[in-house]
PDB file of C-alpha atoms in Angstrom:
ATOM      1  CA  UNK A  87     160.821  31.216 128.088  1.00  0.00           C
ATOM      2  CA  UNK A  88     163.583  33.007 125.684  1.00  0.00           C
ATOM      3  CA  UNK A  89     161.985  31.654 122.595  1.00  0.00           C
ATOM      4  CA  UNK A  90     158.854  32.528 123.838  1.00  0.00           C
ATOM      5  CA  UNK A  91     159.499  36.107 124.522  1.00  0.00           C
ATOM      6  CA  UNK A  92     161.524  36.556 121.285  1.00  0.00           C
ATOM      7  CA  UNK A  93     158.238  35.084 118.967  1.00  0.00           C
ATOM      8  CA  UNK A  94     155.887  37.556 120.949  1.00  0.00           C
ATOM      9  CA  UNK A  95     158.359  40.743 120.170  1.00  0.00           C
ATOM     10  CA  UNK A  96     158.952  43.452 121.602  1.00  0.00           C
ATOM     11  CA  UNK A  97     156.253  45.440 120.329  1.00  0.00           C
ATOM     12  CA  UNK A  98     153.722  43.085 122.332  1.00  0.00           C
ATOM     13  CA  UNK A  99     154.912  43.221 125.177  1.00  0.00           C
ATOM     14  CA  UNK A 100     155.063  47.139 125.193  1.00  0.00           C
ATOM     15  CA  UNK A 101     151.219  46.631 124.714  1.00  0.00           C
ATOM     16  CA  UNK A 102     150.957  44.504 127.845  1.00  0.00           C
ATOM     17  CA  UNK A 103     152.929  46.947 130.209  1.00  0.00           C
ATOM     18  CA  UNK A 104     150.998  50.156 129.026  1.00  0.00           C
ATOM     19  CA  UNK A 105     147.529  48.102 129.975  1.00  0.00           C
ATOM     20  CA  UNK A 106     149.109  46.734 133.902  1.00  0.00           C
ATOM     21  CA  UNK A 107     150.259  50.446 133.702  1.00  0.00           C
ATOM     22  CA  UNK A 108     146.817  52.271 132.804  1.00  0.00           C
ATOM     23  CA  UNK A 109     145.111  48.979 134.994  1.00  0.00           C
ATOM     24  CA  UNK A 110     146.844  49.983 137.950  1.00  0.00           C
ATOM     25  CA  UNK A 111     146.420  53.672 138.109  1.00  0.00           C
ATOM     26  CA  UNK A 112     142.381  53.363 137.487  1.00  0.00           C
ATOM     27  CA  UNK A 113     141.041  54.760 140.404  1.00  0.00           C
ATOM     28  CA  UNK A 114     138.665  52.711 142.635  1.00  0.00           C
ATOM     29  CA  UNK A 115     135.358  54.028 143.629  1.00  0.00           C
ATOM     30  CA  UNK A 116     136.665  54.802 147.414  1.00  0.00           C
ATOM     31  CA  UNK A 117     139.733  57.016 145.981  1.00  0.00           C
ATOM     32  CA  UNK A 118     136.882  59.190 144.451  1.00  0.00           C
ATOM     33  CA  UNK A 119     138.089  62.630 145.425  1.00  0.00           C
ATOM     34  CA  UNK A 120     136.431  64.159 148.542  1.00  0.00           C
ATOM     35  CA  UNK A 121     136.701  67.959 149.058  1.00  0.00           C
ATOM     36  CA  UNK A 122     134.967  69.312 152.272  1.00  0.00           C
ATOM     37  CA  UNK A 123     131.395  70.206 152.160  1.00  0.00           C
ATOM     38  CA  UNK A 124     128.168  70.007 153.691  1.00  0.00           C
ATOM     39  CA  UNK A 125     125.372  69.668 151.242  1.00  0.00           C
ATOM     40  CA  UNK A 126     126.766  67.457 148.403  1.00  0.00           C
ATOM     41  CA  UNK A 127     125.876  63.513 148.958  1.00  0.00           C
ATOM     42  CA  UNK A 128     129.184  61.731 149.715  1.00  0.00           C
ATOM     43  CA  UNK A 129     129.148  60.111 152.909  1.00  0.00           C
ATOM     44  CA  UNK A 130     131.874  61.327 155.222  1.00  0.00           C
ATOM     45  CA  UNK A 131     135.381  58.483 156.117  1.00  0.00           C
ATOM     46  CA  UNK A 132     134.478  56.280 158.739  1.00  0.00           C
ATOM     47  CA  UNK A 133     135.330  58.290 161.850  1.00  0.00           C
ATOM     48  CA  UNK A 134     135.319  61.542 160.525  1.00  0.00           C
ATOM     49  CA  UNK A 135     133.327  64.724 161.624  1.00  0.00           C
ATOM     50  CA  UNK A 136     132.131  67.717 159.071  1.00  0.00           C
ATOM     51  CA  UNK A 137     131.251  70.897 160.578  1.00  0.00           C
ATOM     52  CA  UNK A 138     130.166  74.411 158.990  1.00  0.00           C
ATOM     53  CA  UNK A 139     129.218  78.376 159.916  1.00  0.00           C
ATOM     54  CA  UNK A 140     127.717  80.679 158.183  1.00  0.00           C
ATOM     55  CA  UNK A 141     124.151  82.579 157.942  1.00  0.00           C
ATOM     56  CA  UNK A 142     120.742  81.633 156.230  1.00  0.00           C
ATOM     57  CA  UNK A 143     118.482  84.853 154.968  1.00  0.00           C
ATOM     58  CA  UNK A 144     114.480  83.569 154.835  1.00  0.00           C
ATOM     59  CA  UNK A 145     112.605  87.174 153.104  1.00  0.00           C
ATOM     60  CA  UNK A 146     108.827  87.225 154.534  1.00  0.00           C
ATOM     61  CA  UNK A 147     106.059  87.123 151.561  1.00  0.00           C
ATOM     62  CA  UNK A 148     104.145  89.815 150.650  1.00  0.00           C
ATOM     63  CA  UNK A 149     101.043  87.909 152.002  1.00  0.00           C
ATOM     64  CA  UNK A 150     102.394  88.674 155.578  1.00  0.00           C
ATOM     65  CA  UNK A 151     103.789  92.054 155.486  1.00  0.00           C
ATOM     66  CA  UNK A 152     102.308  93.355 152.407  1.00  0.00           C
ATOM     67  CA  UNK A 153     105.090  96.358 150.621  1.00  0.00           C
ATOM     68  CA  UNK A 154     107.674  95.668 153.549  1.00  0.00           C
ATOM     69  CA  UNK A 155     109.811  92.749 152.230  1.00  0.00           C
ATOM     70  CA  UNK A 156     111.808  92.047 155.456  1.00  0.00           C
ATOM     71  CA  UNK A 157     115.139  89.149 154.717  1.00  0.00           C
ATOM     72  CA  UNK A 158     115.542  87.591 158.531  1.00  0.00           C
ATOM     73  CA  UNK A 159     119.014  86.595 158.936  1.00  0.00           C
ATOM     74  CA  UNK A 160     119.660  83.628 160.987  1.00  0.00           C
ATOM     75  CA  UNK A 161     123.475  81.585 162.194  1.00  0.00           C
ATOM     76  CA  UNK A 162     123.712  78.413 160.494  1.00  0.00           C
ATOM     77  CA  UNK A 163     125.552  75.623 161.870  1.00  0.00           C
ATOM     78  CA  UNK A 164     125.952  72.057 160.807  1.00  0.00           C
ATOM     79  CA  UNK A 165     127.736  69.273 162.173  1.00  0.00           C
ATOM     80  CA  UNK A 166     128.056  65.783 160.743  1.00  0.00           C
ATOM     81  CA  UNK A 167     129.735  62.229 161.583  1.00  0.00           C
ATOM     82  CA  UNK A 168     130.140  59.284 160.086  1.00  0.00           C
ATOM     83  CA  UNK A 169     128.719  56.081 161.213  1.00  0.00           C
ATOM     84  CA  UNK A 170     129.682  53.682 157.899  1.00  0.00           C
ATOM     85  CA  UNK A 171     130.657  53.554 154.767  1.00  0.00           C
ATOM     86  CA  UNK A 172     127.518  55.017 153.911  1.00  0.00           C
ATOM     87  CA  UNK A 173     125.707  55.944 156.625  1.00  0.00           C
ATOM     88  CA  UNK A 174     126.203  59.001 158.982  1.00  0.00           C
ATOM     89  CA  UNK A 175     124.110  61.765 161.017  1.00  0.00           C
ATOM     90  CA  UNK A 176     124.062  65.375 160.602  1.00  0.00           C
ATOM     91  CA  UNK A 177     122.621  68.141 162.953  1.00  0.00           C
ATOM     92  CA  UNK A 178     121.717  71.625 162.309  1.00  0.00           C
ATOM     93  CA  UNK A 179     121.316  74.459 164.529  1.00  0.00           C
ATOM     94  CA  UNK A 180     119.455  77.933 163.307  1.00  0.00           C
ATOM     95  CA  UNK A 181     119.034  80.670 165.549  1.00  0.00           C
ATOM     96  CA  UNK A 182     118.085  84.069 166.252  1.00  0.00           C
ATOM     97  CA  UNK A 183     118.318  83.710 169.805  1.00  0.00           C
ATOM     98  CA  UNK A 184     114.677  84.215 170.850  1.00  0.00           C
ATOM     99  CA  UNK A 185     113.743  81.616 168.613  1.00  0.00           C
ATOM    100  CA  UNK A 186     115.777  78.353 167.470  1.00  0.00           C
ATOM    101  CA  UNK A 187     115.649  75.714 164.932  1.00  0.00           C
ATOM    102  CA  UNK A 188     117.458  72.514 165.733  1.00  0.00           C
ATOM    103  CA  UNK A 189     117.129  69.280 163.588  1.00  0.00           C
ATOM    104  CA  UNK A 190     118.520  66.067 164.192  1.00  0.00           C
ATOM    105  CA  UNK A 191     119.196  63.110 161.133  1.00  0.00           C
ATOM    106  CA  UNK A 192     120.286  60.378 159.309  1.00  0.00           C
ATOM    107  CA  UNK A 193     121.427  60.427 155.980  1.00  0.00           C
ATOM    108  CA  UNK A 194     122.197  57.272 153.576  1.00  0.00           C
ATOM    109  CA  UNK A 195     125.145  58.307 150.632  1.00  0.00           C
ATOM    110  CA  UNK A 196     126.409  56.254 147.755  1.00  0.00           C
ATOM    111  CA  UNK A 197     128.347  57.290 144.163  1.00  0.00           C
ATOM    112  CA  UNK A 198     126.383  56.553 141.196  1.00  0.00           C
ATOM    113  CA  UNK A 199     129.101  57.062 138.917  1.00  0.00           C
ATOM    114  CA  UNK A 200     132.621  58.897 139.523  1.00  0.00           C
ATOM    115  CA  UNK A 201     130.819  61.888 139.062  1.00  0.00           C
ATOM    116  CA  UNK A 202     127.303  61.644 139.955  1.00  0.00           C
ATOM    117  CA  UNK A 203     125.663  60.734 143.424  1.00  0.00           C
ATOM    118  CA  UNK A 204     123.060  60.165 145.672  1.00  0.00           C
ATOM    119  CA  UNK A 205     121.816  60.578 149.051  1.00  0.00           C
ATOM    120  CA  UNK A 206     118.592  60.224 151.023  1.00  0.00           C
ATOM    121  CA  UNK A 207     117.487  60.725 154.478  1.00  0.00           C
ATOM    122  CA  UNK A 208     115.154  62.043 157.351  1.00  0.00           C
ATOM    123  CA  UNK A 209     115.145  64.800 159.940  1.00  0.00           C
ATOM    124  CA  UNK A 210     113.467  65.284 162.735  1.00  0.00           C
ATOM    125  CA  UNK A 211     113.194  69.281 164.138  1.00  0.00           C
ATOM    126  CA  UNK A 212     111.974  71.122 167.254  1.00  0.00           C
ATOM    127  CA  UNK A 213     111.494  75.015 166.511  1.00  0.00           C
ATOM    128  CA  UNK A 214     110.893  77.311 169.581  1.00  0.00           C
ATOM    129  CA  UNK A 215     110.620  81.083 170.259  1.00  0.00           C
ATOM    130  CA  UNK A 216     109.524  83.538 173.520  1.00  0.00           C
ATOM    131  CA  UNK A 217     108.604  87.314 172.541  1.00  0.00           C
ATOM    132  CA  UNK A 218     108.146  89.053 175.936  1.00  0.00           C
ATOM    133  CA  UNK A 219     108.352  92.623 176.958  1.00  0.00           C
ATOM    134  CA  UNK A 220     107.130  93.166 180.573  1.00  0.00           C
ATOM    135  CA  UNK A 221     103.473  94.737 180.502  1.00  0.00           C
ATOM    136  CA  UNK A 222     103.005  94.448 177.311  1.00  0.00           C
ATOM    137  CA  UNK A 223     103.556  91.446 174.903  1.00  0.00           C
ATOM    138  CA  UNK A 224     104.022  87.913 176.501  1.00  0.00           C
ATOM    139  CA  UNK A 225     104.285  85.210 173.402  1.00  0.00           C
ATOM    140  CA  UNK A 226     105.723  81.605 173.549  1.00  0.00           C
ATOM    141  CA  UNK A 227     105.489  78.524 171.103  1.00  0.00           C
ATOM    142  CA  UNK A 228     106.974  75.509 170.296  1.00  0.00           C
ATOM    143  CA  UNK A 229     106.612  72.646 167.756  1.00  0.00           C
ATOM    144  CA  UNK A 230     107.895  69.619 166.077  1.00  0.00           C
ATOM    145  CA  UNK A 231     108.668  68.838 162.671  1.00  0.00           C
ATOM    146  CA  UNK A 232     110.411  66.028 160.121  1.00  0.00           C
ATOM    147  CA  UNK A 233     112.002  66.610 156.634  1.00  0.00           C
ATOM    148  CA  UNK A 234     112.213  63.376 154.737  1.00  0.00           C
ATOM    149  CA  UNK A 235     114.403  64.845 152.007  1.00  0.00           C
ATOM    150  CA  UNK A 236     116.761  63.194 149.027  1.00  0.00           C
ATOM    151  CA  UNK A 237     119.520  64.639 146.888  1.00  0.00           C
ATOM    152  CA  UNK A 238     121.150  64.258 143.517  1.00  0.00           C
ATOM    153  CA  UNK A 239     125.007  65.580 143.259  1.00  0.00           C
ATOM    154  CA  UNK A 240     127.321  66.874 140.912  1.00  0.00           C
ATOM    155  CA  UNK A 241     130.845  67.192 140.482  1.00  0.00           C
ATOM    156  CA  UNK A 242     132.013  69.317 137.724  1.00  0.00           C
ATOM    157  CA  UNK A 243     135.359  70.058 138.683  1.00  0.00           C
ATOM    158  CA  UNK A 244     137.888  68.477 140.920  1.00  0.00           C
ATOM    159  CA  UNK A 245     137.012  71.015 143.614  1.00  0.00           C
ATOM    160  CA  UNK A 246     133.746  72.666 142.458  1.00  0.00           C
ATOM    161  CA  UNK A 247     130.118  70.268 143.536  1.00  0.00           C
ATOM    162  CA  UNK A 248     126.554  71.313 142.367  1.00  0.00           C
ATOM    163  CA  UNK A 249     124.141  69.621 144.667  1.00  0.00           C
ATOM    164  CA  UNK A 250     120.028  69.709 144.015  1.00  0.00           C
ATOM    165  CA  UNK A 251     117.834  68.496 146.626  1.00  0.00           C
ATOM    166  CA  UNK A 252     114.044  68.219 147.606  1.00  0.00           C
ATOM    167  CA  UNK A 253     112.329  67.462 150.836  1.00  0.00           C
ATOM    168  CA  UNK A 254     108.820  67.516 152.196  1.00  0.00           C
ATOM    169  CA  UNK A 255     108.075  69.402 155.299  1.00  0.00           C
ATOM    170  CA  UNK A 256     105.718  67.549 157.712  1.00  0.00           C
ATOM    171  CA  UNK A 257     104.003  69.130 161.055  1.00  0.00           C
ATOM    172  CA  UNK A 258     103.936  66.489 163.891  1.00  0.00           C
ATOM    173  CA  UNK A 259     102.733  69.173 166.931  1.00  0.00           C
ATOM    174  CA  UNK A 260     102.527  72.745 167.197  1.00  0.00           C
ATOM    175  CA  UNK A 261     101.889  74.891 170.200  1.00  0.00           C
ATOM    176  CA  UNK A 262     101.327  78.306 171.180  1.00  0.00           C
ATOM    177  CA  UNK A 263     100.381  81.145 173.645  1.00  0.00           C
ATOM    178  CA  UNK A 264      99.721  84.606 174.021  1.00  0.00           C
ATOM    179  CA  UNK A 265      99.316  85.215 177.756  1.00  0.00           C
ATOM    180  CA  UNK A 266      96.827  82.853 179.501  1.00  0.00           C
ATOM    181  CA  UNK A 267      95.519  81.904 175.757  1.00  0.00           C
ATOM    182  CA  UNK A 268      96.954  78.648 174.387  1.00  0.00           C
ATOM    183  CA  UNK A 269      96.598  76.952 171.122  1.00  0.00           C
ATOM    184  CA  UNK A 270      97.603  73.277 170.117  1.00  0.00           C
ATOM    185  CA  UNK A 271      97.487  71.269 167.076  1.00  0.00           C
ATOM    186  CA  UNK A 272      98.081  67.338 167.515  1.00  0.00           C
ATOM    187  CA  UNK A 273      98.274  66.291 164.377  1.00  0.00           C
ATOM    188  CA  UNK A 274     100.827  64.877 161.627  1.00  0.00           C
ATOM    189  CA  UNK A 275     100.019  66.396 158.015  1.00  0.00           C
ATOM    190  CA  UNK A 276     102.118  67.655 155.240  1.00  0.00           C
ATOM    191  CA  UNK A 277     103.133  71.204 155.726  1.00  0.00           C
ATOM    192  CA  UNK A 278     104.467  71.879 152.346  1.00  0.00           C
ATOM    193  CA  UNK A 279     107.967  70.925 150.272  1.00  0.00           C
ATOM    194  CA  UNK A 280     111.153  72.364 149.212  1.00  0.00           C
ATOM    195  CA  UNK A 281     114.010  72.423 146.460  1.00  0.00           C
ATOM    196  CA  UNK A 282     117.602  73.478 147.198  1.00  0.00           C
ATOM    197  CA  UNK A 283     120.399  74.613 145.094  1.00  0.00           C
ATOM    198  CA  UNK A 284     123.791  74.195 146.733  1.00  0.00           C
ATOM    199  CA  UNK A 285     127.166  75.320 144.722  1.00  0.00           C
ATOM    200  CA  UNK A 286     130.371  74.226 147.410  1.00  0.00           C
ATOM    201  CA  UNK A 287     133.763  75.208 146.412  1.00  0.00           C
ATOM    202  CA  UNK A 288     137.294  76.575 147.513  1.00  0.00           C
ATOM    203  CA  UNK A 289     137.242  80.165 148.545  1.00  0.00           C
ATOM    204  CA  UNK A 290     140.605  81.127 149.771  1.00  0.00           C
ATOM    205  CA  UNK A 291     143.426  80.179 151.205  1.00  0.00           C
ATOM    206  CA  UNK A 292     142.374  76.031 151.515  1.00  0.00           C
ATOM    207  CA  UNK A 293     139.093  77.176 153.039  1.00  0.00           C
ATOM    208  CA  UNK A 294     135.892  75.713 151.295  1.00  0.00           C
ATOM    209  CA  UNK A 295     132.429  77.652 151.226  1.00  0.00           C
ATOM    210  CA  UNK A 296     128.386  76.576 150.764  1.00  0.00           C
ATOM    211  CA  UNK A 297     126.630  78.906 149.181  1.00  0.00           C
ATOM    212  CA  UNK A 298     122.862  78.248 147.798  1.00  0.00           C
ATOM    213  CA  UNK A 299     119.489  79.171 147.385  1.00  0.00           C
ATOM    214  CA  UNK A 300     116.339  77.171 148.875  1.00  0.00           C
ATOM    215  CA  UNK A 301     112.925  77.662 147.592  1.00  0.00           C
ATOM    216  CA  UNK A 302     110.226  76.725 150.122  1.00  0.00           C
ATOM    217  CA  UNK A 303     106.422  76.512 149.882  1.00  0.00           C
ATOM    218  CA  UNK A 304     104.280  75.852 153.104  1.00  0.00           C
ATOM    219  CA  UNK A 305     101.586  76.504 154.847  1.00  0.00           C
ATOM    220  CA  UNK A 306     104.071  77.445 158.167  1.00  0.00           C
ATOM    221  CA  UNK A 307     107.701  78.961 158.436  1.00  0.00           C
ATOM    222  CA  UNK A 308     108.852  78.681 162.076  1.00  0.00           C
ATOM    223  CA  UNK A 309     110.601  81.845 162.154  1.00  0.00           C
ATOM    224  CA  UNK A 310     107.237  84.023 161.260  1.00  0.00           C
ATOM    225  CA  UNK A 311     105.768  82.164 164.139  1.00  0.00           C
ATOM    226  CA  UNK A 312     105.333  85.199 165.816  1.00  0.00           C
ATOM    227  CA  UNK A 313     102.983  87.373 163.276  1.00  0.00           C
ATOM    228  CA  UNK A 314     100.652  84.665 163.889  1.00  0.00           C
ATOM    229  CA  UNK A 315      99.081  84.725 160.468  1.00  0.00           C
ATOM    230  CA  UNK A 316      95.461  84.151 159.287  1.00  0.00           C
ATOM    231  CA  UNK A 317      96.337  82.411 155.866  1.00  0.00           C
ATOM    232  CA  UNK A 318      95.133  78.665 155.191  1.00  0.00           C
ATOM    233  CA  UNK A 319      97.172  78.089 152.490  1.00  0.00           C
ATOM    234  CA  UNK A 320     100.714  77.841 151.476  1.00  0.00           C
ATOM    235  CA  UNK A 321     103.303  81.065 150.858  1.00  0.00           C
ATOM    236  CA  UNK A 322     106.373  81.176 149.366  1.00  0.00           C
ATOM    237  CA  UNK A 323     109.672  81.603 152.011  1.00  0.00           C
ATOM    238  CA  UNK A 324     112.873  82.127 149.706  1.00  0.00           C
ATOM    239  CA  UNK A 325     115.884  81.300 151.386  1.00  0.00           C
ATOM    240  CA  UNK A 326     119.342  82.402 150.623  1.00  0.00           C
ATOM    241  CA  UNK A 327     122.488  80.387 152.948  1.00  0.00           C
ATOM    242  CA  UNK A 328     126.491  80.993 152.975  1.00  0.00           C
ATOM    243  CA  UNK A 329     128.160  78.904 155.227  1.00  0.00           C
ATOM    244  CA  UNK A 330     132.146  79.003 155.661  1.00  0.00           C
ATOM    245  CA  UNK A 331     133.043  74.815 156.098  1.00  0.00           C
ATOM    246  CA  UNK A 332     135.626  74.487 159.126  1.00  0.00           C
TER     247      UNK A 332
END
């Protein structure tokens, strides 16, 4: 073994310990870094839950309120958990307390590279709302909807994630009623699609932020459910969203 180490040199084995030094500090995919955040595709740890807060602004077209551009704000929260590796379910709760968005999901994760990554998934939503002022407006409706959606993220710092994501927006029932007149739609059909722009990042003292900008066009917003509109086509309903992550 003496002679042996002697004919290989010193120089060598210098060689050999700075490769089983750079080997062993190459980071698997699993110790990919994972800041808090809502939007990006990385699957939460086994076991863990993500929650956020914040507020989502949806400004009506001009189609429905003609020169009065009126930005609705409504609270945001979401609230995630893992179930695998890759696997976990999210909820999301918008409301304006008298009417209500709530969606329930499952969402599939995976890196592509150390950098780049992937999700896809499907929610399903119930929207409802009551307008009523005694003697004179009496206004109720309800619905179901499902958002099978997929997203492509980014990370371009350590702590800073771009995340771009589309989804389709697809009716499955939709009722409504205006005193003793009722109308109801029993059909499944596609209601429209969306793109979303998501930046999440530190914003002070350890506390992360969501801040983006989603671009919808449909044939149906739940939250203009109300002005009961006479269009048969799709408007555009841009949405701006800041969300605090806790």
């Amino acid at each position: 073994m003496k002679t042996f180490l002697t004919s290989v040199g010193p120089g060598l084995l210098g060689s050999l310990l700075v490769v089983s030094v750079a080997l062993g500090q190459t980071e698997p995919r699993d110790s990919i870094p994972r800041q808090p955040g809502i939007y990006f595709p990385q699957a939460p740890r086994p076991g863990e839950w993500r929650k956020s807060l914040g507020l989502v602004f949806t400004t009506t077209p001009p189609e429905l309120t003609e020169e009065v551009r009126v930005s609705v704000p409504a609270i945001d929260a979401n609230l995630q958990h893992s179930l695998s590796k890759h696997l976990f379910v999210t909820g999301r709760l918008q409301t304006q307390f008298v009417q209500s968005h709530l969606a329930l999901g499952l969402r599939w994760a995976t890196p592509l590279t150390d950098r780049l990554f992937f999700s896809a998934g499907n929610d399903v939503a119930v929207w409802f709302g009551a307008l009523k002022i005694k003697d004179v407006f009496n206004s109720q409706a309800y619905g179901y909807q499902t958002f099978p959606h997929a997203s492509l993220g980014y990370r371009l710092t350590r702590d800073l994630r771009l995340t771009v994501r589309s989804e389709l927006m697809i009716d499955l029932y939709y009722r409504s009623q205006v005193g003793s007149l009722a109308v109801e739609y029993d059909r499944r059909q596609i209601n429209g699609l969306a793109f979303t722009v998501v930046l999440e990042q530190p914003f002070y003292d350890n506390q992360h932020v969501s801040l983006g900008l989603r671009a919808a066009y449909s044939n149906f917003n739940w939250q203009f459910w109300s002005l009961y509109d006479t269009f048969d086509r799709n408007l555009f309903y841009p949405q701006l969203f800041f969300s605090f992550i806790l």
